[in-house]
Amino acid sequence: MDLKSMAAQLFNRIGQLGLGLAVAGSVANTALYNVDGGHRAVIFDRFTGIKNTVVGEGTHFLIPWVQKPIIFDVRSRPRNVPVITGSKDLQNVNITLRILFRPLPEQLPKIYTILGVDYDERVLPSITTEVLKAVVAQFDAGELITQRENVSRKVSETLIERAGQFGVVLDDISITHLTFGKEFTQAVELKQVAQQDAERARFLVEKAEQQKQASIISAQGDSEAASMLAKSFGDAGEGLVELRRIEAAEDIAYQLSRSRQVSYFPPGQNILLNLPTQ
């Protein structure tokens, strides 16, 4: 065997070894799968179907071309569900719920078998609409505003129970949007305007009544004062009139004494004026 033949055999063996390693690497790669944090996996077997075992986080082995992993996100995720329904007094109500949901890990095989990976699209809109229609129909439009906490509590209790039947956990439920139809909104505005007009009219009536009472009290006071004056004149005769006259004269004299344009000349004295002669 010459050197050229030996080299050919060596390269042939190296090629076979490389091919074997490549095939082994490919098989090993298809036999491994990763489950990230916050996720779980269920295994679909082509011969036995969905296995009841739920696989946790990490790297795991499977049988290539026979088994396939289905990855689920088990972390809480938000979803807004808008619903149009009617109140007890037949008013249109537009209401939106914000829901934080996640699947129960131990229920994942059942969820995938019955609902599939998009279980939230199949479950949440339908049960949310059902629960909201049932709860909102128990309240009038005004009660939906004044008793919002009670409405939210009833919706949460009923919705959590319904979602649990499908293996879904609701961590939080809140009403983020609540409006009514155009007719109801206009009726509320007209009612507010009417209430304001009624309050204004009542204020005017009360003010007029107070003014009336004040006028009556003033008239009664004037009548009593006139009666007292008449009684005083009857008791004192002309003395009271003379007293009032003296008081008025004193007041006039005091005012004149303060004026610079008025001079006071005592009576009984002759005063000569230096008048120019012709």
Coordinates of N, CA, C and O in Angstrom, one line a residue, residues 29-179:
N29 N -29.6 18.0 18.9 CA -30.3 19.3 18.9 C -31.8 19.2 18.8 O -32.5 19.9 19.4
T30 N -32.3 18.2 18.0 CA -33.7 18.0 17.9 C -34.2 17.3 19.1 O -35.5 17.3 19.4
A31 N -33.4 16.7 19.9 CA -33.8 16.0 21.1 C -33.8 16.9 22.4 O -34.2 16.4 23.4
L32 N -33.4 18.1 22.2 CA -33.3 19.1 23.4 C -34.3 20.2 23.1 O -34.5 20.7 22.0
Y33 N -34.9 20.7 24.2 CA -35.7 21.9 24.1 C -35.6 22.7 25.4 O -35.4 22.1 26.4
N34 N -35.9 24.0 25.3 CA -35.8 24.9 26.5 C -37.1 25.4 26.9 O -37.9 25.7 26.0
V35 N -37.3 25.5 28.2 CA -38.5 26.2 28.7 C -38.1 27.4 29.5 O -37.4 27.2 30.5
D36 N -38.4 28.6 29.0 CA -37.9 29.8 29.6 C -38.6 30.0 31.0 O -39.7 29.4 31.3
G37 N -38.1 31.0 31.7 CA -38.7 31.4 33.0 C -40.1 32.0 32.8 O -40.4 32.7 31.8
G38 N -41.0 31.6 33.7 CA -42.4 32.0 33.5 C -43.2 31.3 32.5 O -44.3 31.7 32.2
H39 N -42.7 30.1 32.0 CA -43.4 29.3 31.0 C -43.4 27.8 31.5 O -42.7 27.4 32.4
R40 N -44.3 27.1 30.9 CA -44.4 25.7 31.1 C -44.7 25.0 29.8 O -45.1 25.6 28.8
A41 N -44.4 23.7 29.7 CA -44.6 22.9 28.5 C -45.4 21.7 28.7 O -45.3 21.0 29.8
V42 N -46.2 21.3 27.7 CA -46.8 20.0 27.7 C -46.3 19.3 26.4 O -46.0 19.9 25.4
I43 N -46.2 18.0 26.5 CA -45.6 17.2 25.5 C -46.7 16.5 24.7 O -47.6 15.8 25.2
F44 N -46.6 16.7 23.4 CA -47.5 15.9 22.4 C -46.8 14.8 21.9 O -45.7 14.9 21.2
D45 N -47.3 13.6 22.1 CA -46.7 12.3 21.5 C -47.6 11.8 20.4 O -48.8 11.8 20.5
R46 N -46.9 11.5 19.3 CA -47.6 11.1 18.1 C -48.4 9.7 18.3 O -49.3 9.4 17.5
F47 N -48.0 9.0 19.3 CA -48.6 7.7 19.5 C -49.6 7.7 20.6 O -50.7 7.1 20.6
T48 N -49.3 8.5 21.7 CA -50.2 8.5 22.9 C -51.0 9.8 23.1 O -51.8 9.9 23.9
G49 N -50.7 10.8 22.3 CA -51.3 12.1 22.4 C -50.7 13.0 23.5 O -49.5 12.9 23.8
I50 N -51.5 13.9 24.1 CA -51.0 14.8 25.1 C -50.7 14.1 26.4 O -51.6 13.4 26.9
K51 N -49.5 14.2 26.9 CA -49.1 13.6 28.2 C -49.7 14.5 29.3 O -49.7 15.7 29.2
N52 N -50.0 13.9 30.4 CA -50.5 14.6 31.5 C -49.4 15.3 32.4 O -49.7 16.1 33.3
T53 N -48.2 15.1 32.0 CA -47.1 15.7 32.8 C -46.8 17.1 32.3 O -46.7 17.3 31.1
V54 N -46.7 18.1 33.2 CA -46.3 19.4 32.9 C -44.8 19.6 33.1 O -44.4 19.4 34.2
V55 N -44.1 20.1 32.1 CA -42.7 20.3 32.2 C -42.3 21.7 32.7 O -42.9 22.7 32.1
G56 N -41.5 21.8 33.6 CA -41.1 23.1 34.2 C -40.0 23.8 33.4 O -39.6 23.4 32.3
E57 N -39.4 24.8 34.0 CA -38.4 25.6 33.4 C -37.1 24.8 33.3 O -36.8 23.9 34.1
G58 N -36.3 25.1 32.2 CA -35.0 24.5 32.0 C -34.9 23.8 30.7 O -35.7 23.9 29.8
T59 N -33.8 23.0 30.5 CA -33.5 22.2 29.2 C -33.9 20.8 29.5 O -33.5 20.2 30.5
H60 N -34.7 20.2 28.5 CA -35.2 18.9 28.7 C -35.0 18.1 27.4 O -34.8 18.6 26.3
F61 N -35.2 16.7 27.5 CA -35.0 15.8 26.4 C -36.4 15.3 25.9 O -37.3 15.3 26.7
L62 N -36.5 15.0 24.6 CA -37.6 14.4 24.0 C -37.2 13.5 22.9 O -36.1 13.4 22.5
I63 N -38.1 12.7 22.4 CA -37.9 11.8 21.3 C -38.1 12.5 20.0 O -39.2 12.9 19.7
P64 N -37.0 12.7 19.2 CA -37.2 13.5 18.0 C -38.2 12.8 17.0 O -38.3 11.6 16.9
W65 N -39.0 13.7 16.4 CA -40.0 13.3 15.4 C -41.1 12.5 15.9 O -42.1 12.2 15.2
V66 N -41.1 12.2 17.2 CA -42.2 11.5 17.9 C -42.9 12.4 18.9 O -44.1 12.4 18.9
Q67 N -42.1 13.2 19.6 CA -42.7 14.1 20.6 C -42.4 15.6 20.2 O -41.4 15.9 19.5
K68 N -43.3 16.4 20.6 CA -43.2 17.9 20.3 C -43.7 18.6 21.6 O -44.7 18.4 22.1
P69 N -42.9 19.7 22.0 CA -43.3 20.5 23.2 C -44.2 21.6 22.7 O -44.0 22.2 21.7
I70 N -45.2 21.9 23.6 CA -46.1 23.1 23.4 C -45.8 24.0 24.6 O -46.1 23.6 25.7
I71 N -45.3 25.2 24.3 CA -44.9 26.1 25.4 C -46.1 27.0 25.7 O -46.8 27.6 24.8
F72 N -46.4 27.2 27.0 CA -47.4 28.1 27.5 C -46.8 29.2 28.4 O -45.9 28.8 29.2
D73 N -47.2 30.4 28.3 CA -46.8 31.5 29.2 C -47.8 31.4 30.4 O -49.0 31.6 30.3
V74 N -47.2 31.2 31.6 CA -48.0 31.1 32.8 C -48.0 32.4 33.7 O -48.4 32.4 34.8
R75 N -47.4 33.5 33.1 CA -47.4 34.7 33.8 C -48.7 35.5 33.6 O -49.4 35.2 32.6
S76 N -49.0 36.4 34.5 CA -50.2 37.2 34.4 C -50.1 38.2 33.2 O -49.1 38.9 33.1
R77 N -51.1 38.2 32.4 CA -51.1 39.1 31.2 C -52.4 39.9 31.3 O -53.5 39.4 31.7
P78 N -52.4 41.2 30.8 CA -53.6 42.0 30.8 C -54.4 41.8 29.5 O -53.8 41.5 28.4
R79 N -55.7 42.0 29.6 CA -56.6 42.0 28.5 C -57.8 42.9 28.7 O -58.4 42.8 29.8
N80 N -58.1 43.8 27.8 CA -59.3 44.6 27.8 C -60.4 44.0 27.0 O -60.2 43.6 25.9
V81 N -61.6 43.9 27.7 CA -62.8 43.3 27.0 C -63.9 44.3 27.0 O -64.5 44.6 28.1
P82 N -64.2 44.9 25.9 CA -65.3 45.9 25.8 C -66.7 45.1 25.6 O -66.7 44.2 24.8
V83 N -67.7 45.6 26.3 CA -69.0 45.0 26.2 C -70.1 46.1 26.1 O -70.0 47.1 26.8
I84 N -71.1 45.9 25.2 CA -72.2 46.8 25.2 C -73.5 46.0 25.7 O -73.8 44.9 25.1
T85 N -74.1 46.4 26.7 CA -75.2 45.7 27.3 C -76.3 46.7 27.7 O -76.2 47.9 27.5
G86 N -77.3 46.2 28.5 CA -78.4 47.1 28.9 C -78.6 47.0 30.4 O -78.4 46.0 31.0
S87 N -79.0 48.1 31.0 CA -79.3 48.2 32.4 C -80.7 47.8 32.7 O -81.5 47.4 31.8
K88 N -81.0 47.8 34.0 CA -82.4 47.4 34.4 C -83.5 48.3 33.9 O -84.6 47.8 33.6
D89 N -83.2 49.5 33.7 CA -84.1 50.5 33.1 C -84.0 50.6 31.6 O -84.3 51.7 31.1
L90 N -83.4 49.6 31.0 CA -83.3 49.6 29.5 C -82.4 50.7 28.9 O -82.7 51.1 27.8
Q91 N -81.4 51.1 29.6 CA -80.4 52.1 29.1 C -79.2 51.3 28.5 O -78.7 50.4 29.1
N92 N -78.7 51.8 27.4 CA -77.5 51.2 26.8 C -76.3 51.6 27.6 O -76.1 52.8 28.0
V93 N -75.5 50.6 27.9 CA -74.3 50.8 28.7 C -73.1 50.3 28.0 O -73.0 49.1 27.5
N94 N -72.0 51.1 27.8 CA -70.8 50.7 27.2 C -69.8 50.5 28.4 O -69.4 51.5 29.1
I95 N -69.3 49.3 28.6 CA -68.5 49.0 29.7 C -67.3 48.2 29.3 O -67.4 47.4 28.4
T96 N -66.1 48.5 29.8 CA -64.9 47.8 29.5 C -64.2 47.3 30.8 O -64.1 48.0 31.8
L97 N -63.8 46.0 30.7 CA -63.2 45.4 31.9 C -61.7 45.2 31.5 O -61.4 44.8 30.4
R98 N -60.8 45.4 32.5 CA -59.4 45.1 32.3 C -59.1 43.9 33.2 O -59.3 43.9 34.4
I99 N -58.6 42.8 32.6 CA -58.5 41.6 33.3 C -57.0 41.1 33.3 O -56.4 41.2 32.2
L100 N -56.5 40.7 34.4 CA -55.2 40.1 34.5 C -55.4 38.6 34.7 O -56.0 38.2 35.7
F101 N -55.0 37.8 33.7 CA -55.3 36.4 33.7 C -54.0 35.5 33.5 O -53.0 36.0 33.0
R102 N -54.1 34.3 33.9 CA -53.0 33.3 33.7 C -53.6 31.9 33.8 O -54.6 31.7 34.5
P103 N -53.0 30.9 33.1 CA -53.5 29.6 33.2 C -53.0 28.9 34.5 O -51.9 29.2 34.9
L104 N -53.8 27.9 35.0 CA -53.2 27.0 36.0 C -52.3 26.0 35.4 O -52.6 25.3 34.5
P105 N -51.0 26.0 35.9 CA -50.0 25.1 35.3 C -50.5 23.6 35.3 O -50.3 22.9 34.3
E106 N -51.1 23.1 36.3 CA -51.5 21.7 36.4 C -52.7 21.4 35.4 O -53.0 20.3 35.1
Q107 N -53.4 22.5 34.9 CA -54.5 22.3 34.0 C -54.1 22.5 32.5 O -55.0 22.4 31.7
L108 N -52.8 22.7 32.3 CA -52.4 23.0 30.9 C -52.7 21.8 29.9 O -53.1 22.1 28.8
P109 N -52.5 20.5 30.3 CA -52.9 19.5 29.3 C -54.3 19.5 29.0 O -54.7 19.4 27.8
K110 N -55.2 19.8 29.9 CA -56.6 19.8 29.7 C -56.9 21.1 28.8 O -57.8 21.0 27.9
I111 N -56.3 22.2 29.2 CA -56.5 23.5 28.4 C -56.2 23.3 26.9 O -56.9 23.7 26.0
Y112 N -55.0 22.7 26.7 CA -54.5 22.5 25.3 C -55.5 21.5 24.6 O -55.8 21.7 23.4
T113 N -55.9 20.4 25.3 CA -56.7 19.5 24.6 C -58.1 20.0 24.2 O -58.6 19.8 23.1
I114 N -58.7 20.9 25.1 CA -60.0 21.4 24.9 C -60.0 22.7 24.1 O -60.9 22.9 23.2
L115 N -59.1 23.6 24.5 CA -59.2 25.0 24.0 C -58.1 25.3 23.0 O -58.2 26.1 22.1
G116 N -56.9 24.7 23.2 CA -55.7 25.1 22.4 C -54.9 26.2 23.0 O -55.1 26.6 24.2
V117 N -53.9 26.6 22.3 CA -52.9 27.6 22.8 C -53.6 28.9 23.0 O -53.3 29.7 23.9
D118 N -54.5 29.3 22.1 CA -55.2 30.6 22.2 C -56.5 30.5 23.0 O -57.6 31.0 22.7
Y119 N -56.3 29.8 24.2 CA -57.5 29.6 25.1 C -58.1 31.0 25.5 O -59.3 31.0 25.7
D120 N -57.3 32.0 25.7 CA -57.8 33.3 26.2 C -58.8 33.9 25.1 O -59.8 34.5 25.5
E121 N -58.5 33.7 23.9 CA -59.4 34.3 22.8 C -60.7 33.5 22.8 O -61.7 34.1 22.5
R122 N -60.7 32.3 23.2 CA -61.9 31.4 23.1 C -62.7 31.6 24.4 O -63.9 31.4 24.3
V123 N -62.1 31.9 25.5 CA -62.8 31.9 26.8 C -63.2 33.3 27.3 O -64.3 33.6 27.6
L124 N -62.2 34.2 27.4 CA -62.4 35.4 28.1 C -63.5 36.3 27.5 O -64.4 36.8 28.2
P125 N -63.5 36.6 26.2 CA -64.6 37.4 25.6 C -66.0 36.9 25.9 O -66.9 37.6 26.3
S126 N -66.2 35.6 25.8 CA -67.5 35.0 25.9 C -68.0 35.0 27.4 O -69.1 35.5 27.6
I127 N -67.1 34.6 28.3 CA -67.6 34.6 29.7 C -67.7 36.0 30.3 O -68.6 36.3 31.1
T128 N -66.9 37.0 29.8 CA -67.0 38.3 30.3 C -68.3 39.0 29.8 O -69.0 39.6 30.6
T129 N -68.6 38.8 28.5 CA -69.9 39.3 28.0 C -71.1 38.7 28.8 O -72.0 39.4 29.2
E130 N -71.0 37.4 29.0 CA -72.1 36.7 29.8 C -72.3 37.2 31.2 O -73.4 37.6 31.6
V131 N -71.2 37.4 31.9 CA -71.3 37.9 33.3 C -71.7 39.3 33.3 O -72.5 39.7 34.2
L132 N -71.1 40.2 32.5 CA -71.5 41.6 32.5 C -73.0 41.8 32.2 O -73.6 42.6 32.8
K133 N -73.5 41.1 31.2 CA -74.9 41.2 30.9 C -75.8 40.8 32.0 O -76.8 41.4 32.3
A134 N -75.4 39.7 32.7 CA -76.2 39.3 33.9 C -76.1 40.2 35.1 O -77.2 40.5 35.7
V135 N -75.0 40.8 35.3 CA -74.8 41.7 36.5 C -75.4 43.0 36.3 O -76.1 43.6 37.1
V136 N -75.1 43.6 35.1 CA -75.5 45.0 34.8 C -77.1 45.1 34.7 O -77.7 46.1 35.1
A137 N -77.7 44.0 34.3 CA -79.2 44.0 34.2 C -79.8 44.0 35.6 O -81.0 44.3 35.7
Q138 N -79.1 43.9 36.7 CA -79.7 44.0 38.0 C -79.7 45.4 38.6 O -80.2 45.6 39.6
F139 N -79.1 46.4 37.9 CA -79.0 47.7 38.4 C -79.5 48.7 37.4 O -79.5 48.5 36.1
D140 N -80.1 49.8 37.9 CA -80.5 50.9 37.1 C -79.2 51.7 36.6 O -78.2 51.5 37.2
A141 N -79.4 52.6 35.6 CA -78.3 53.4 35.1 C -77.7 54.2 36.3 O -76.5 54.3 36.4
G142 N -78.5 54.8 37.1 CA -78.0 55.6 38.2 C -77.3 54.8 39.2 O -76.3 55.2 39.8
E143 N -77.8 53.6 39.5 CA -77.1 52.7 40.5 C -75.8 52.2 40.0 O -74.9 52.0 40.8
L144 N -75.6 52.1 38.7 CA -74.3 51.7 38.1 C -73.2 52.7 38.5 O -72.0 52.4 38.6
I145 N -73.6 54.0 38.7 CA -72.7 55.0 39.0 C -72.5 55.1 40.5 O -71.4 55.1 41.0
T146 N -73.6 55.2 41.3 CA -73.5 55.3 42.7 C -73.1 54.1 43.4 O -72.5 54.2 44.5
Q147 N -73.3 52.9 42.8 CA -72.9 51.6 43.5 C -71.9 50.9 42.6 O -71.9 49.7 42.5
R148 N -70.9 51.7 42.1 CA -69.9 51.1 41.2 C -69.1 50.0 41.9 O -68.8 49.0 41.3
E149 N -68.8 50.2 43.2 CA -68.0 49.2 43.9 C -68.7 47.9 44.1 O -68.2 46.8 43.9
N150 N -70.0 48.0 44.4 CA -70.9 46.8 44.5 C -71.0 46.1 43.2 O -70.9 44.8 43.1
V151 N -71.1 46.8 42.1 CA -71.2 46.2 40.7 C -69.9 45.5 40.4 O -69.8 44.4 39.9
S152 N -68.7 46.2 40.7 CA -67.4 45.6 40.4 C -67.2 44.3 41.2 O -66.6 43.3 40.7
R153 N -67.7 44.3 42.5 CA -67.5 43.1 43.3 C -68.3 41.9 42.8 O -67.8 40.8 42.7
K154 N -69.5 42.2 42.4 CA -70.3 41.1 41.9 C -69.8 40.6 40.6 O -69.7 39.3 40.3
V155 N -69.3 41.5 39.7 CA -68.7 41.0 38.4 C -67.4 40.2 38.7 O -67.2 39.1 38.1
S156 N -66.6 40.6 39.7 CA -65.4 39.9 40.0 C -65.7 38.5 40.5 O -65.1 37.5 40.1
E157 N -66.6 38.4 41.5 CA -66.9 37.1 42.1 C -67.4 36.1 41.0 O -67.0 35.0 40.9
T158 N -68.4 36.6 40.2 CA -69.0 35.7 39.2 C -68.0 35.3 38.1 O -67.9 34.1 37.7
L159 N -67.2 36.3 37.7 CA -66.2 36.0 36.6 C -65.1 35.1 37.0 O -64.6 34.2 36.2
I160 N -64.6 35.3 38.2 CA -63.6 34.4 38.8 C -64.1 32.9 38.8 O -63.4 32.0 38.5
E161 N -65.3 32.8 39.3 CA -65.9 31.4 39.3 C -66.0 30.8 37.9 O -65.7 29.6 37.7
R162 N -66.5 31.6 36.9 CA -66.6 31.1 35.6 C -65.3 30.7 34.9 O -65.2 29.7 34.3
A163 N -64.3 31.6 35.1 CA -63.0 31.3 34.5 C -62.3 30.1 35.2 O -61.6 29.4 34.5
G164 N -62.6 29.9 36.5 CA -62.0 28.7 37.1 C -62.5 27.4 36.5 O -61.8 26.4 36.5
Q165 N -63.6 27.4 35.9 CA -64.1 26.2 35.2 C -63.3 25.8 34.0 O -63.4 24.6 33.6
F166 N -62.6 26.7 33.5 CA -61.7 26.5 32.3 C -60.3 26.4 32.6 O -59.4 26.4 31.7
G167 N -59.9 26.4 33.9 CA -58.5 26.4 34.3 C -57.8 27.7 34.2 O -56.6 27.7 34.1
V168 N -58.5 28.8 34.2 CA -57.9 30.1 34.1 C -58.1 30.9 35.4 O -59.2 30.9 36.0
V169 N -57.0 31.5 35.9 CA -57.0 32.3 37.1 C -57.0 33.8 36.7 O -56.3 34.2 35.9
L170 N -57.9 34.5 37.4 CA -58.0 36.0 37.2 C -57.5 36.7 38.4 O -58.1 36.6 39.5
D171 N -56.3 37.3 38.3 CA -55.6 37.9 39.4 C -56.2 39.3 39.7 O -56.2 39.7 40.9
D172 N -56.8 40.0 38.7 CA -57.4 41.3 39.0 C -58.4 41.6 37.9 O -58.2 41.3 36.7
I173 N -59.5 42.2 38.4 CA -60.6 42.6 37.5 C -61.0 44.0 37.9 O -61.3 44.3 39.0
S174 N -61.0 44.9 36.9 CA -61.4 46.3 37.2 C -62.2 46.9 36.0 O -62.0 46.6 34.9
I175 N -63.2 47.8 36.4 CA -64.0 48.5 35.4 C -63.2 49.8 35.0 O -63.0 50.7 35.8
T176 N -62.7 49.8 33.8 CA -61.9 51.0 33.4 C -62.7 52.0 32.5 O -62.3 53.1 32.4
H177 N -63.9 51.6 32.1 CA -64.7 52.5 31.2 C -66.2 52.2 31.4 O -66.6 51.0 31.4
L178 N -66.9 53.2 31.6 CA -68.4 53.1 31.8 C -69.1 54.3 31.3 O -69.0 55.4 31.9
T179 N -69.8 54.2 30.2 CA -70.6 55.3 29.6 C -71.9 54.8 29.3 O -72.2 53.6 29.2

